[in-house]
PDB file of C-alpha atoms in Angstrom:
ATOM      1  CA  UNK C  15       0.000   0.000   0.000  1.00 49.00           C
ATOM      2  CA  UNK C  16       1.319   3.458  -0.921  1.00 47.00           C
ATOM      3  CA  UNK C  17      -0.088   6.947  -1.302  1.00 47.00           C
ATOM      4  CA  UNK C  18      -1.207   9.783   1.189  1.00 43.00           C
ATOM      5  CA  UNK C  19      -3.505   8.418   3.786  1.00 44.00           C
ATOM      6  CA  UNK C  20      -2.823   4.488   2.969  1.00 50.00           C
ATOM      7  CA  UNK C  21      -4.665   5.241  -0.328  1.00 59.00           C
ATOM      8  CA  UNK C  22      -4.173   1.954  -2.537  1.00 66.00           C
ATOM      9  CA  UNK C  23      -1.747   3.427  -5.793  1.00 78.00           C
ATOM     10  CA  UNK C  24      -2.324   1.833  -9.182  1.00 83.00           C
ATOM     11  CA  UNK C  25       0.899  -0.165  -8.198  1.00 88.00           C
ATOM     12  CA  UNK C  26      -1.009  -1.498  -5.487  1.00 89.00           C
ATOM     13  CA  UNK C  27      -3.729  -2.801  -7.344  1.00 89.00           C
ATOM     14  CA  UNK C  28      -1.593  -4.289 -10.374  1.00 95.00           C
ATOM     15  CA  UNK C  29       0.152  -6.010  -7.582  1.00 95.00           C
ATOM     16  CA  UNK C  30      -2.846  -7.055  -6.081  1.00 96.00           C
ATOM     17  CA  UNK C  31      -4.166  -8.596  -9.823  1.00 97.00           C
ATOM     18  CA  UNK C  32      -0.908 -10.159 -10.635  1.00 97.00           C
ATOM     19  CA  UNK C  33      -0.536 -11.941  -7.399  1.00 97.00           C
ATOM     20  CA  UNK C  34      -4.556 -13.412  -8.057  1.00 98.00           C
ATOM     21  CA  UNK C  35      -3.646 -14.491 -10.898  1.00 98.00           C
ATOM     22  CA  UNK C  36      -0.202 -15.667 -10.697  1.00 98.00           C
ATOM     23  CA  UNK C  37      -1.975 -18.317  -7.951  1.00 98.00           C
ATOM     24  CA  UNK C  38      -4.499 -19.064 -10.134  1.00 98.00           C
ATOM     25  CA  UNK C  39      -2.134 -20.282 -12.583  1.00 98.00           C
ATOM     26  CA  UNK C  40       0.436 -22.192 -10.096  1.00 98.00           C
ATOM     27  CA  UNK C  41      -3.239 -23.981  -8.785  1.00 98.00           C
ATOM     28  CA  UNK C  42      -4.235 -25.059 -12.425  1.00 98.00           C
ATOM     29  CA  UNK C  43      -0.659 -26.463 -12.979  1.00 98.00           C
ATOM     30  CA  UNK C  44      -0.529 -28.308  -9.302  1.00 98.00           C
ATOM     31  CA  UNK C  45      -3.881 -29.590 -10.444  1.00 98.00           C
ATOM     32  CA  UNK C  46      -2.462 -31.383 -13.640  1.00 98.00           C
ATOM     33  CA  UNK C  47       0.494 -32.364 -12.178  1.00 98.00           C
ATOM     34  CA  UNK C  48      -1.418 -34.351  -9.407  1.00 98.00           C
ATOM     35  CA  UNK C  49      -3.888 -35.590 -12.089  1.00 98.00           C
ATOM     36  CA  UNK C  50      -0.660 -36.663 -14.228  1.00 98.00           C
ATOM     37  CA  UNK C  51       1.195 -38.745 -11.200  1.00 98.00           C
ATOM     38  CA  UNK C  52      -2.862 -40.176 -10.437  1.00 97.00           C
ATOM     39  CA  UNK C  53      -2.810 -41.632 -13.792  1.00 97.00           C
ATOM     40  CA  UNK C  54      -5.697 -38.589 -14.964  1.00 97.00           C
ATOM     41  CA  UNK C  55      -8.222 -39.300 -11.732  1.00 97.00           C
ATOM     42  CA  UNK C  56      -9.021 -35.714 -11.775  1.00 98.00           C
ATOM     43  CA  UNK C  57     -10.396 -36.463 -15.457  1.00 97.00           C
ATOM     44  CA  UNK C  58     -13.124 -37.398 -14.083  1.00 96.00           C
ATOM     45  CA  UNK C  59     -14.077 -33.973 -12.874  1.00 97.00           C
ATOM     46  CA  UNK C  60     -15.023 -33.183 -15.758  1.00 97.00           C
ATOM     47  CA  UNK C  61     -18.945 -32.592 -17.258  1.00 97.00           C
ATOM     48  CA  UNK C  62     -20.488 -35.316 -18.791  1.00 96.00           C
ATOM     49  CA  UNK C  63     -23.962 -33.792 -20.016  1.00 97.00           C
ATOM     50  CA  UNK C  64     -27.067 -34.269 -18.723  1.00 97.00           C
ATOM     51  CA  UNK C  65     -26.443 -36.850 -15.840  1.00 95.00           C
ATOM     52  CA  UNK C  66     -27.812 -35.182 -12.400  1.00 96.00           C
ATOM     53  CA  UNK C  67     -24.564 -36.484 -10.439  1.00 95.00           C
ATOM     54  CA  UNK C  68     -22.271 -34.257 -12.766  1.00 96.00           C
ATOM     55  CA  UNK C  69     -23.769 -30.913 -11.970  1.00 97.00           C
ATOM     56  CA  UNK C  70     -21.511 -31.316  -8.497  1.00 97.00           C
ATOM     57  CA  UNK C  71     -18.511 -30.912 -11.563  1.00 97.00           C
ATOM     58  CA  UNK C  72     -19.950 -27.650 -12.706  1.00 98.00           C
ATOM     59  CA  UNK C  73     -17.285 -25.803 -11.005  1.00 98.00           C
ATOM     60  CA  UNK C  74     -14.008 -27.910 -10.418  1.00 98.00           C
ATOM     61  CA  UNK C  75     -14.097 -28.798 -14.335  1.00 98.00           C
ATOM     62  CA  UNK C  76     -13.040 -25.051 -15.021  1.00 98.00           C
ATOM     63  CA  UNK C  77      -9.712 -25.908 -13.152  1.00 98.00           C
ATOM     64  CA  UNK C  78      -9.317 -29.186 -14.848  1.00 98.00           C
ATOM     65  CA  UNK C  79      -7.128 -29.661 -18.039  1.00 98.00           C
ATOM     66  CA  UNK C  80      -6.443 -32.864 -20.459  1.00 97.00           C
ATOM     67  CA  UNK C  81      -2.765 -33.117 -20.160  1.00 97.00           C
ATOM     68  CA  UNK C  82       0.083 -30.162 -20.291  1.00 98.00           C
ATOM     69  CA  UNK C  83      -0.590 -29.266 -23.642  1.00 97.00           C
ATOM     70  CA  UNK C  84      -4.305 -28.069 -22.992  1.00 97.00           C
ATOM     71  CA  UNK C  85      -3.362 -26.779 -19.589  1.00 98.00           C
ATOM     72  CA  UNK C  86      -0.390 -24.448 -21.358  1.00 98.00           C
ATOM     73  CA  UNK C  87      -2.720 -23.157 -24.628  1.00 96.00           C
ATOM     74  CA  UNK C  88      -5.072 -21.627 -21.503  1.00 97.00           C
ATOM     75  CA  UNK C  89      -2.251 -20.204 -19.312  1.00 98.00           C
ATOM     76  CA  UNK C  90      -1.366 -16.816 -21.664  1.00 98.00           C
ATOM     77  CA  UNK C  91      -4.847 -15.797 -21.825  1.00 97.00           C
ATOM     78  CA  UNK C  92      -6.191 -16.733 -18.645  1.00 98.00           C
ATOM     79  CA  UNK C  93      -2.985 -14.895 -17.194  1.00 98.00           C
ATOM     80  CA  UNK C  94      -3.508 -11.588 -18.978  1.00 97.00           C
ATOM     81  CA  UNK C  95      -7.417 -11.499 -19.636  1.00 98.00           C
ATOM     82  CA  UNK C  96      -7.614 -12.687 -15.580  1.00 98.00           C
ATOM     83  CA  UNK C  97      -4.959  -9.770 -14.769  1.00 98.00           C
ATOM     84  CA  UNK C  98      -6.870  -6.928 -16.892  1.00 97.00           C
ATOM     85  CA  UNK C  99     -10.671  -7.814 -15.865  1.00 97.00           C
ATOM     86  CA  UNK C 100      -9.097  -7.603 -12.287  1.00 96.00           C
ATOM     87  CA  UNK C 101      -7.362  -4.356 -12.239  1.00 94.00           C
ATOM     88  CA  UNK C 102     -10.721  -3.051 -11.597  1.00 88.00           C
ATOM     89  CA  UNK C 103     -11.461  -4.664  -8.401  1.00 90.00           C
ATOM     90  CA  UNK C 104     -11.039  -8.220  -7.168  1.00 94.00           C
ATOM     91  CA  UNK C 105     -14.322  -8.762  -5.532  1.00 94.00           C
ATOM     92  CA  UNK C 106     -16.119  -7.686  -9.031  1.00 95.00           C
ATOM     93  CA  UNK C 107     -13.714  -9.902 -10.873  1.00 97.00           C
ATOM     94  CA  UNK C 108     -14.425 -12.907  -8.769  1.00 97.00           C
ATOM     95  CA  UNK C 109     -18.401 -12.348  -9.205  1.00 98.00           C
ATOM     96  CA  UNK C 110     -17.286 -12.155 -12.844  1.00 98.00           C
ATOM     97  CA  UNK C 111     -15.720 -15.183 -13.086  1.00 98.00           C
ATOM     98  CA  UNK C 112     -18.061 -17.078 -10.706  1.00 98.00           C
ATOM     99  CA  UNK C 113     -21.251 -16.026 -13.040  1.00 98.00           C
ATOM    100  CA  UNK C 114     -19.198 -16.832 -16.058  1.00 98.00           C
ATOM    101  CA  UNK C 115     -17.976 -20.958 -15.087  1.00 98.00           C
ATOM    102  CA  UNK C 116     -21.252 -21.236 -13.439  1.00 98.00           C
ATOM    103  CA  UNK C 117     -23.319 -19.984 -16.713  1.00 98.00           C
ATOM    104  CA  UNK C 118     -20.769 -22.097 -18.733  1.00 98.00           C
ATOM    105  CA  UNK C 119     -20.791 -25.175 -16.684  1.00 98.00           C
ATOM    106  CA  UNK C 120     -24.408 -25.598 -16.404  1.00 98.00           C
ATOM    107  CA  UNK C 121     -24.727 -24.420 -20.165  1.00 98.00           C
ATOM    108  CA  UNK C 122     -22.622 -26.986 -21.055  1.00 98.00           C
ATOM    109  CA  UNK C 123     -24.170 -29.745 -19.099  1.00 98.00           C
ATOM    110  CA  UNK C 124     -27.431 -28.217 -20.597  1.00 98.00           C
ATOM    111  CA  UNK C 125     -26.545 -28.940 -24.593  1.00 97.00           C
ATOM    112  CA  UNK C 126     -23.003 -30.341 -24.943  1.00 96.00           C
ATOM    113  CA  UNK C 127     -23.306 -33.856 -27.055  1.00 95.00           C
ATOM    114  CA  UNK C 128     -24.092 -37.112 -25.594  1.00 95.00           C
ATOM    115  CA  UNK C 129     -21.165 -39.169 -23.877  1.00 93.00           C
ATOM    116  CA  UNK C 130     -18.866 -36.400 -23.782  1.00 96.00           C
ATOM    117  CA  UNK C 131     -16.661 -35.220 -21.553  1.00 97.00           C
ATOM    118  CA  UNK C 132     -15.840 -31.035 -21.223  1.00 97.00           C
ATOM    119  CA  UNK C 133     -13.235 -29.643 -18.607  1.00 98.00           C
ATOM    120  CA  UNK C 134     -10.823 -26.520 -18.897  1.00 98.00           C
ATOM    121  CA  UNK C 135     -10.967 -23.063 -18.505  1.00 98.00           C
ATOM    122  CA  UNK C 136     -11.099 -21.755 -21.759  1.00 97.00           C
ATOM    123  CA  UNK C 137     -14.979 -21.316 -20.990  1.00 98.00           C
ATOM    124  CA  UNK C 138     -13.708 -18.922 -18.842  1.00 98.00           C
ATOM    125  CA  UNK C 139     -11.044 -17.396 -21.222  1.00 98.00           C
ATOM    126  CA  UNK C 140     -13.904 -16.756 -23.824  1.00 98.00           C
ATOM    127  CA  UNK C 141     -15.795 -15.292 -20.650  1.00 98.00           C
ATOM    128  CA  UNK C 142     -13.512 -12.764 -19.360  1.00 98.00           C
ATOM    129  CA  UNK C 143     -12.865 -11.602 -22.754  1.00 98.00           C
ATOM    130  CA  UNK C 144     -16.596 -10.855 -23.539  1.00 97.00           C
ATOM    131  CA  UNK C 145     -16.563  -9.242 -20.600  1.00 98.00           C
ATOM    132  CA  UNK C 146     -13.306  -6.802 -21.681  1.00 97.00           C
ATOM    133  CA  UNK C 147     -14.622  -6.779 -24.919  1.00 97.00           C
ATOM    134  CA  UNK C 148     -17.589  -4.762 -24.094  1.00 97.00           C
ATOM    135  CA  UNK C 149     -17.310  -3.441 -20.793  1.00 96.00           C
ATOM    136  CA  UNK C 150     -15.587  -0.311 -21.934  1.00 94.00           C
ATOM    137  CA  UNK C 151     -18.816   0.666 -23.698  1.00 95.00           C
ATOM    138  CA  UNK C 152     -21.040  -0.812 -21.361  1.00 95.00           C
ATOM    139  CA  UNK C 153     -19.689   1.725 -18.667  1.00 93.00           C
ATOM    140  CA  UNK C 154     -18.425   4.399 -21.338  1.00 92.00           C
ATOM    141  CA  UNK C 155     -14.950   4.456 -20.422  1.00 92.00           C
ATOM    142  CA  UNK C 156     -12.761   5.235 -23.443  1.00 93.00           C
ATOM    143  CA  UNK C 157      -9.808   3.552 -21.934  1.00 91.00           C
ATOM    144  CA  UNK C 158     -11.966   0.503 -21.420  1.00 92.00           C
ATOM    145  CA  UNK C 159     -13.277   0.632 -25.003  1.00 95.00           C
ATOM    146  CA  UNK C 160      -9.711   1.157 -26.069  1.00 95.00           C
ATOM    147  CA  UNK C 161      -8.717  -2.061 -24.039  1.00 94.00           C
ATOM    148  CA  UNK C 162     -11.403  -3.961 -25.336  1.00 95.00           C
ATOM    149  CA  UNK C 163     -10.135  -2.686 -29.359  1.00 96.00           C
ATOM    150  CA  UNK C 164      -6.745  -3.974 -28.392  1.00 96.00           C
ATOM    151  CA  UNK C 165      -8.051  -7.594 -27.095  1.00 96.00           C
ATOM    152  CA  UNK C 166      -9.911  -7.966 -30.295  1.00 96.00           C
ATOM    153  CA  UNK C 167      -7.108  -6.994 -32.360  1.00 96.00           C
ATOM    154  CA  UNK C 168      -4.860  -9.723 -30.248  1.00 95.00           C
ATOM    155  CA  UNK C 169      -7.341 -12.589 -29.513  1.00 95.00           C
ATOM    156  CA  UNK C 170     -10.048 -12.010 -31.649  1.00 95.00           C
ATOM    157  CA  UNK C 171      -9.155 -14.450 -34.524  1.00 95.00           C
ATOM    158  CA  UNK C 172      -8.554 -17.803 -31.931  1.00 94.00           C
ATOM    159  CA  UNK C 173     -11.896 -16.722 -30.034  1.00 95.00           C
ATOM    160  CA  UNK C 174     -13.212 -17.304 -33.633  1.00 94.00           C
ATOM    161  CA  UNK C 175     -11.758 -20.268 -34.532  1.00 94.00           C
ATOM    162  CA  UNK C 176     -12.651 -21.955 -30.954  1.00 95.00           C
ATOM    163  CA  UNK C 177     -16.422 -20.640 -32.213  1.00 95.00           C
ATOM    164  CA  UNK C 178     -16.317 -23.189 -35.142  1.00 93.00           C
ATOM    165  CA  UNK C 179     -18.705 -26.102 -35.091  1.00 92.00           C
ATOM    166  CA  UNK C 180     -16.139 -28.174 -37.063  1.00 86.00           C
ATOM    167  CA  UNK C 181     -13.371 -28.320 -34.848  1.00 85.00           C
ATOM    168  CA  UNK C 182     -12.770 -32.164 -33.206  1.00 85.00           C
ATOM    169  CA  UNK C 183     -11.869 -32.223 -29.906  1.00 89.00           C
ATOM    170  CA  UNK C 184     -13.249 -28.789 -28.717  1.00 92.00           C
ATOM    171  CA  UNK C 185     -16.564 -28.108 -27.017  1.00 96.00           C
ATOM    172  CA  UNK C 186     -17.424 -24.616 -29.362  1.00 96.00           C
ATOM    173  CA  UNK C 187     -20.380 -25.122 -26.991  1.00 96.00           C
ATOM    174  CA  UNK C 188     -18.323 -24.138 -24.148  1.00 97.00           C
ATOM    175  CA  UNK C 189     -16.529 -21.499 -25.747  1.00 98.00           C
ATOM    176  CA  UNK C 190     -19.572 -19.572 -26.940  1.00 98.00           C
ATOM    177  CA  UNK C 191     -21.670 -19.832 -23.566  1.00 98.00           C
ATOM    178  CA  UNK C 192     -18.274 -18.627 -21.677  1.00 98.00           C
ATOM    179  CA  UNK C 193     -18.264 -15.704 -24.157  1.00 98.00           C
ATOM    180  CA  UNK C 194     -21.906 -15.021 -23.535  1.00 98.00           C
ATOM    181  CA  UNK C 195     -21.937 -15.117 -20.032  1.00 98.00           C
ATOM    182  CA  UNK C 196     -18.930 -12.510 -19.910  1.00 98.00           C
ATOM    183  CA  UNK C 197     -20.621 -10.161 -21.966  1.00 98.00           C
ATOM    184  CA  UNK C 198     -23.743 -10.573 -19.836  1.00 98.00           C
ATOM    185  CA  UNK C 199     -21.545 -10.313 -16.231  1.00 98.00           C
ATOM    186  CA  UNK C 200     -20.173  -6.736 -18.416  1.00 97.00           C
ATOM    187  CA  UNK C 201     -23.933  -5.705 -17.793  1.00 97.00           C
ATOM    188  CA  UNK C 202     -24.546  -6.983 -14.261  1.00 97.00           C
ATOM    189  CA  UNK C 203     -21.284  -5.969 -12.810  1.00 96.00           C
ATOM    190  CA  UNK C 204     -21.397  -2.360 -15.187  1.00 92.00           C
ATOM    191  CA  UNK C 205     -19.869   0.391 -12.687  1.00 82.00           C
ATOM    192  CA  UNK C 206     -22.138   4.009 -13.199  1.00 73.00           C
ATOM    193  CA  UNK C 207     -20.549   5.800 -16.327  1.00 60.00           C
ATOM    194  CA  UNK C 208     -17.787   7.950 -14.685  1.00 51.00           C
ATOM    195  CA  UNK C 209     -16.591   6.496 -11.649  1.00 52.00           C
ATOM    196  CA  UNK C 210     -13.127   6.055 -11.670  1.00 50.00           C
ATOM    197  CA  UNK C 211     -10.915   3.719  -9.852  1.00 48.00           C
ATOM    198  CA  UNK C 212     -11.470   4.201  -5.843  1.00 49.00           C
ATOM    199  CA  UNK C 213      -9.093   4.201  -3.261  1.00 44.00           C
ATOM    200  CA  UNK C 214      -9.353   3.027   0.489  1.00 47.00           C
ATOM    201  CA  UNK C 215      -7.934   5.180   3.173  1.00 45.00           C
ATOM    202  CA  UNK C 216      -6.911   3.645   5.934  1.00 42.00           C
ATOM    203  CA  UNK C 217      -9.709   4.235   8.245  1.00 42.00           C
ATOM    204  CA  UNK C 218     -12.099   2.609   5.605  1.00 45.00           C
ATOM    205  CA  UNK C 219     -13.326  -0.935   5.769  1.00 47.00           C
ATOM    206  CA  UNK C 220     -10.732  -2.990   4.425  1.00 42.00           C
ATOM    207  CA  UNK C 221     -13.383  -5.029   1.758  1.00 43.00           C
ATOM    208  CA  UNK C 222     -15.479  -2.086   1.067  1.00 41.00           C
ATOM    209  CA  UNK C 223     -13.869  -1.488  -2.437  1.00 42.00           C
ATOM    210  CA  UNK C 224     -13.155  -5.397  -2.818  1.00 42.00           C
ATOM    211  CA  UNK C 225      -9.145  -5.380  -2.398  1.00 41.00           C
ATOM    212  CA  UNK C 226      -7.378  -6.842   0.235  1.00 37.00           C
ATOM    213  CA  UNK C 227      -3.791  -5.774   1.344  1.00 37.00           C
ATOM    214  CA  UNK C 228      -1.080  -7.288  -0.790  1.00 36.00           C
TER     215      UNK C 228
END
C-alpha cells in the first residue's frame, strides 16, 4: 500500500491482480500435475452432459485440463485477460468469473453432445474476454473501449476459430456460452458511467472497495 492516507496506488492494485492471478495459474498447474502422477483421476471432474450427479462438476471442471498441452494453450490468456478484468477490483472480478464458469458449466451440461466429456478453462477465457470486450462501452470508459479494441485486435481471430462447429476435440459449446456469459456479467457488474478507480484510506473498511492488502 502506498499513497497519502494508505490510499491503494495503481501499483497497489496491479500487484494485487498479478498476485490473483499468478496463484491461479500455479493452482491449475498443481492440479495437472497431481492428475498426471494419479494416472488422470481428476479427469473425471469433468462434465459429462445431462447426468444429475455431474452438476456437483460444474465448477471444479473449469480448473481441470487434459494433459500439459491443454493446460499451457489456456495459461497466456487466462494470465492476462484474468490480470486486466481484475485491475478493476477483485471482488467484481471474482463475481465475474463465478457467473461466467457457473453460466458455462451448467450451459454446457445443458446442450453439450451425448457421452462427452468437457473440462478446462477456456470457458472462462472466452468469458472474461466478452466481458473486456464490451465493458468499456457498457460503462463508457474510453480507456476501457480502447482495451477492449486492443483484445480484439490480439485474440479475436482464436476466439473465432474456438467458435467453429467443425473443430474435433473442442466443445465450441463451451466457448460460446463462456463468451456469452462474460458479456452478460459486463452488464450486471457495469460500474455508473464515470466512476473512476477508488481508493481506500486507511480508516475505511478494508473489503469495502473489494481489495485486500497485498
Amino acid at each position: 500500500m502506498s499513497g497519502v492516507g494508505g490510499e491503494w496506488s495503481r501499483g497497489d492494485r496491479a500487484r494485487a491482480a498479478g498476485k490473483l492471478m499468478l496463484a491461479w495459474i500455479a493452482l491449475l498447474w498443481l492440479l495437472e500435475v497431481v492428475d498426471t502422477l494419479s494416472g488422470h483421476a481428476l479427469d473425471g471432474l469433468g462434465v459429462t452432459p445431462r447426468t444429475p450427479s455431474e452438476l456437483v462438476d460444474v465448477v471444479p471442471s473449469a480448473f481441470i485440463h487434459f494433459g500439459f498441452a491443454h493446460l499451457a494453450a489456456n495459461t497466456v490468456p487466462l494470465l492476462v485477460l484474468g490480470f486486466l478484468a481484475a485491475l478493476a477490483g477483485l471482488r467484481r472480478f471474482l463475481l465475474v468469473c463465478a457467473l461466467i464458469v457457473l453460466v458455462d458449466g451448467l450451459g454446457v451440461w445443458l446442450i453439450a453432445p451425448a457421452h462427452t466429456n468437457t473440462a478446462g478453462a477456456s470457458g472462462l477465457i472466452f468469458g472474461l474476454f466478452g466481458f473486456l470486450l464490451v465493458s468499456g462501452f457498457v460503462e463508457r470508459r474510453p480507456w476501457g473501449v480502447l482495451a477492449g479494441l486492443l483484445i480484439a485486435a490480439i485474440w479475436g481471430g482464436s476466439i473465432l476459430s474456438g467458435l467453429a462447429p467443425t473443430q474435433t476435440g473442442v466443445s465450441w459449446q463451451g466457448h460460446l456460452l463462456g463468451l456469452l456469459a462474460g458479456v452478460t456479467a459486463a452488464f450486471v457488474f457495469r460500474r455508473p458511467a464515470g466512476v473512476v478507480f477508488r481508493t481506500r484510506r486507511a480508516t475505511q473498511d478494508p473489503q469495502e472497495d473489494g481489495w485486500s492488502r497485498p
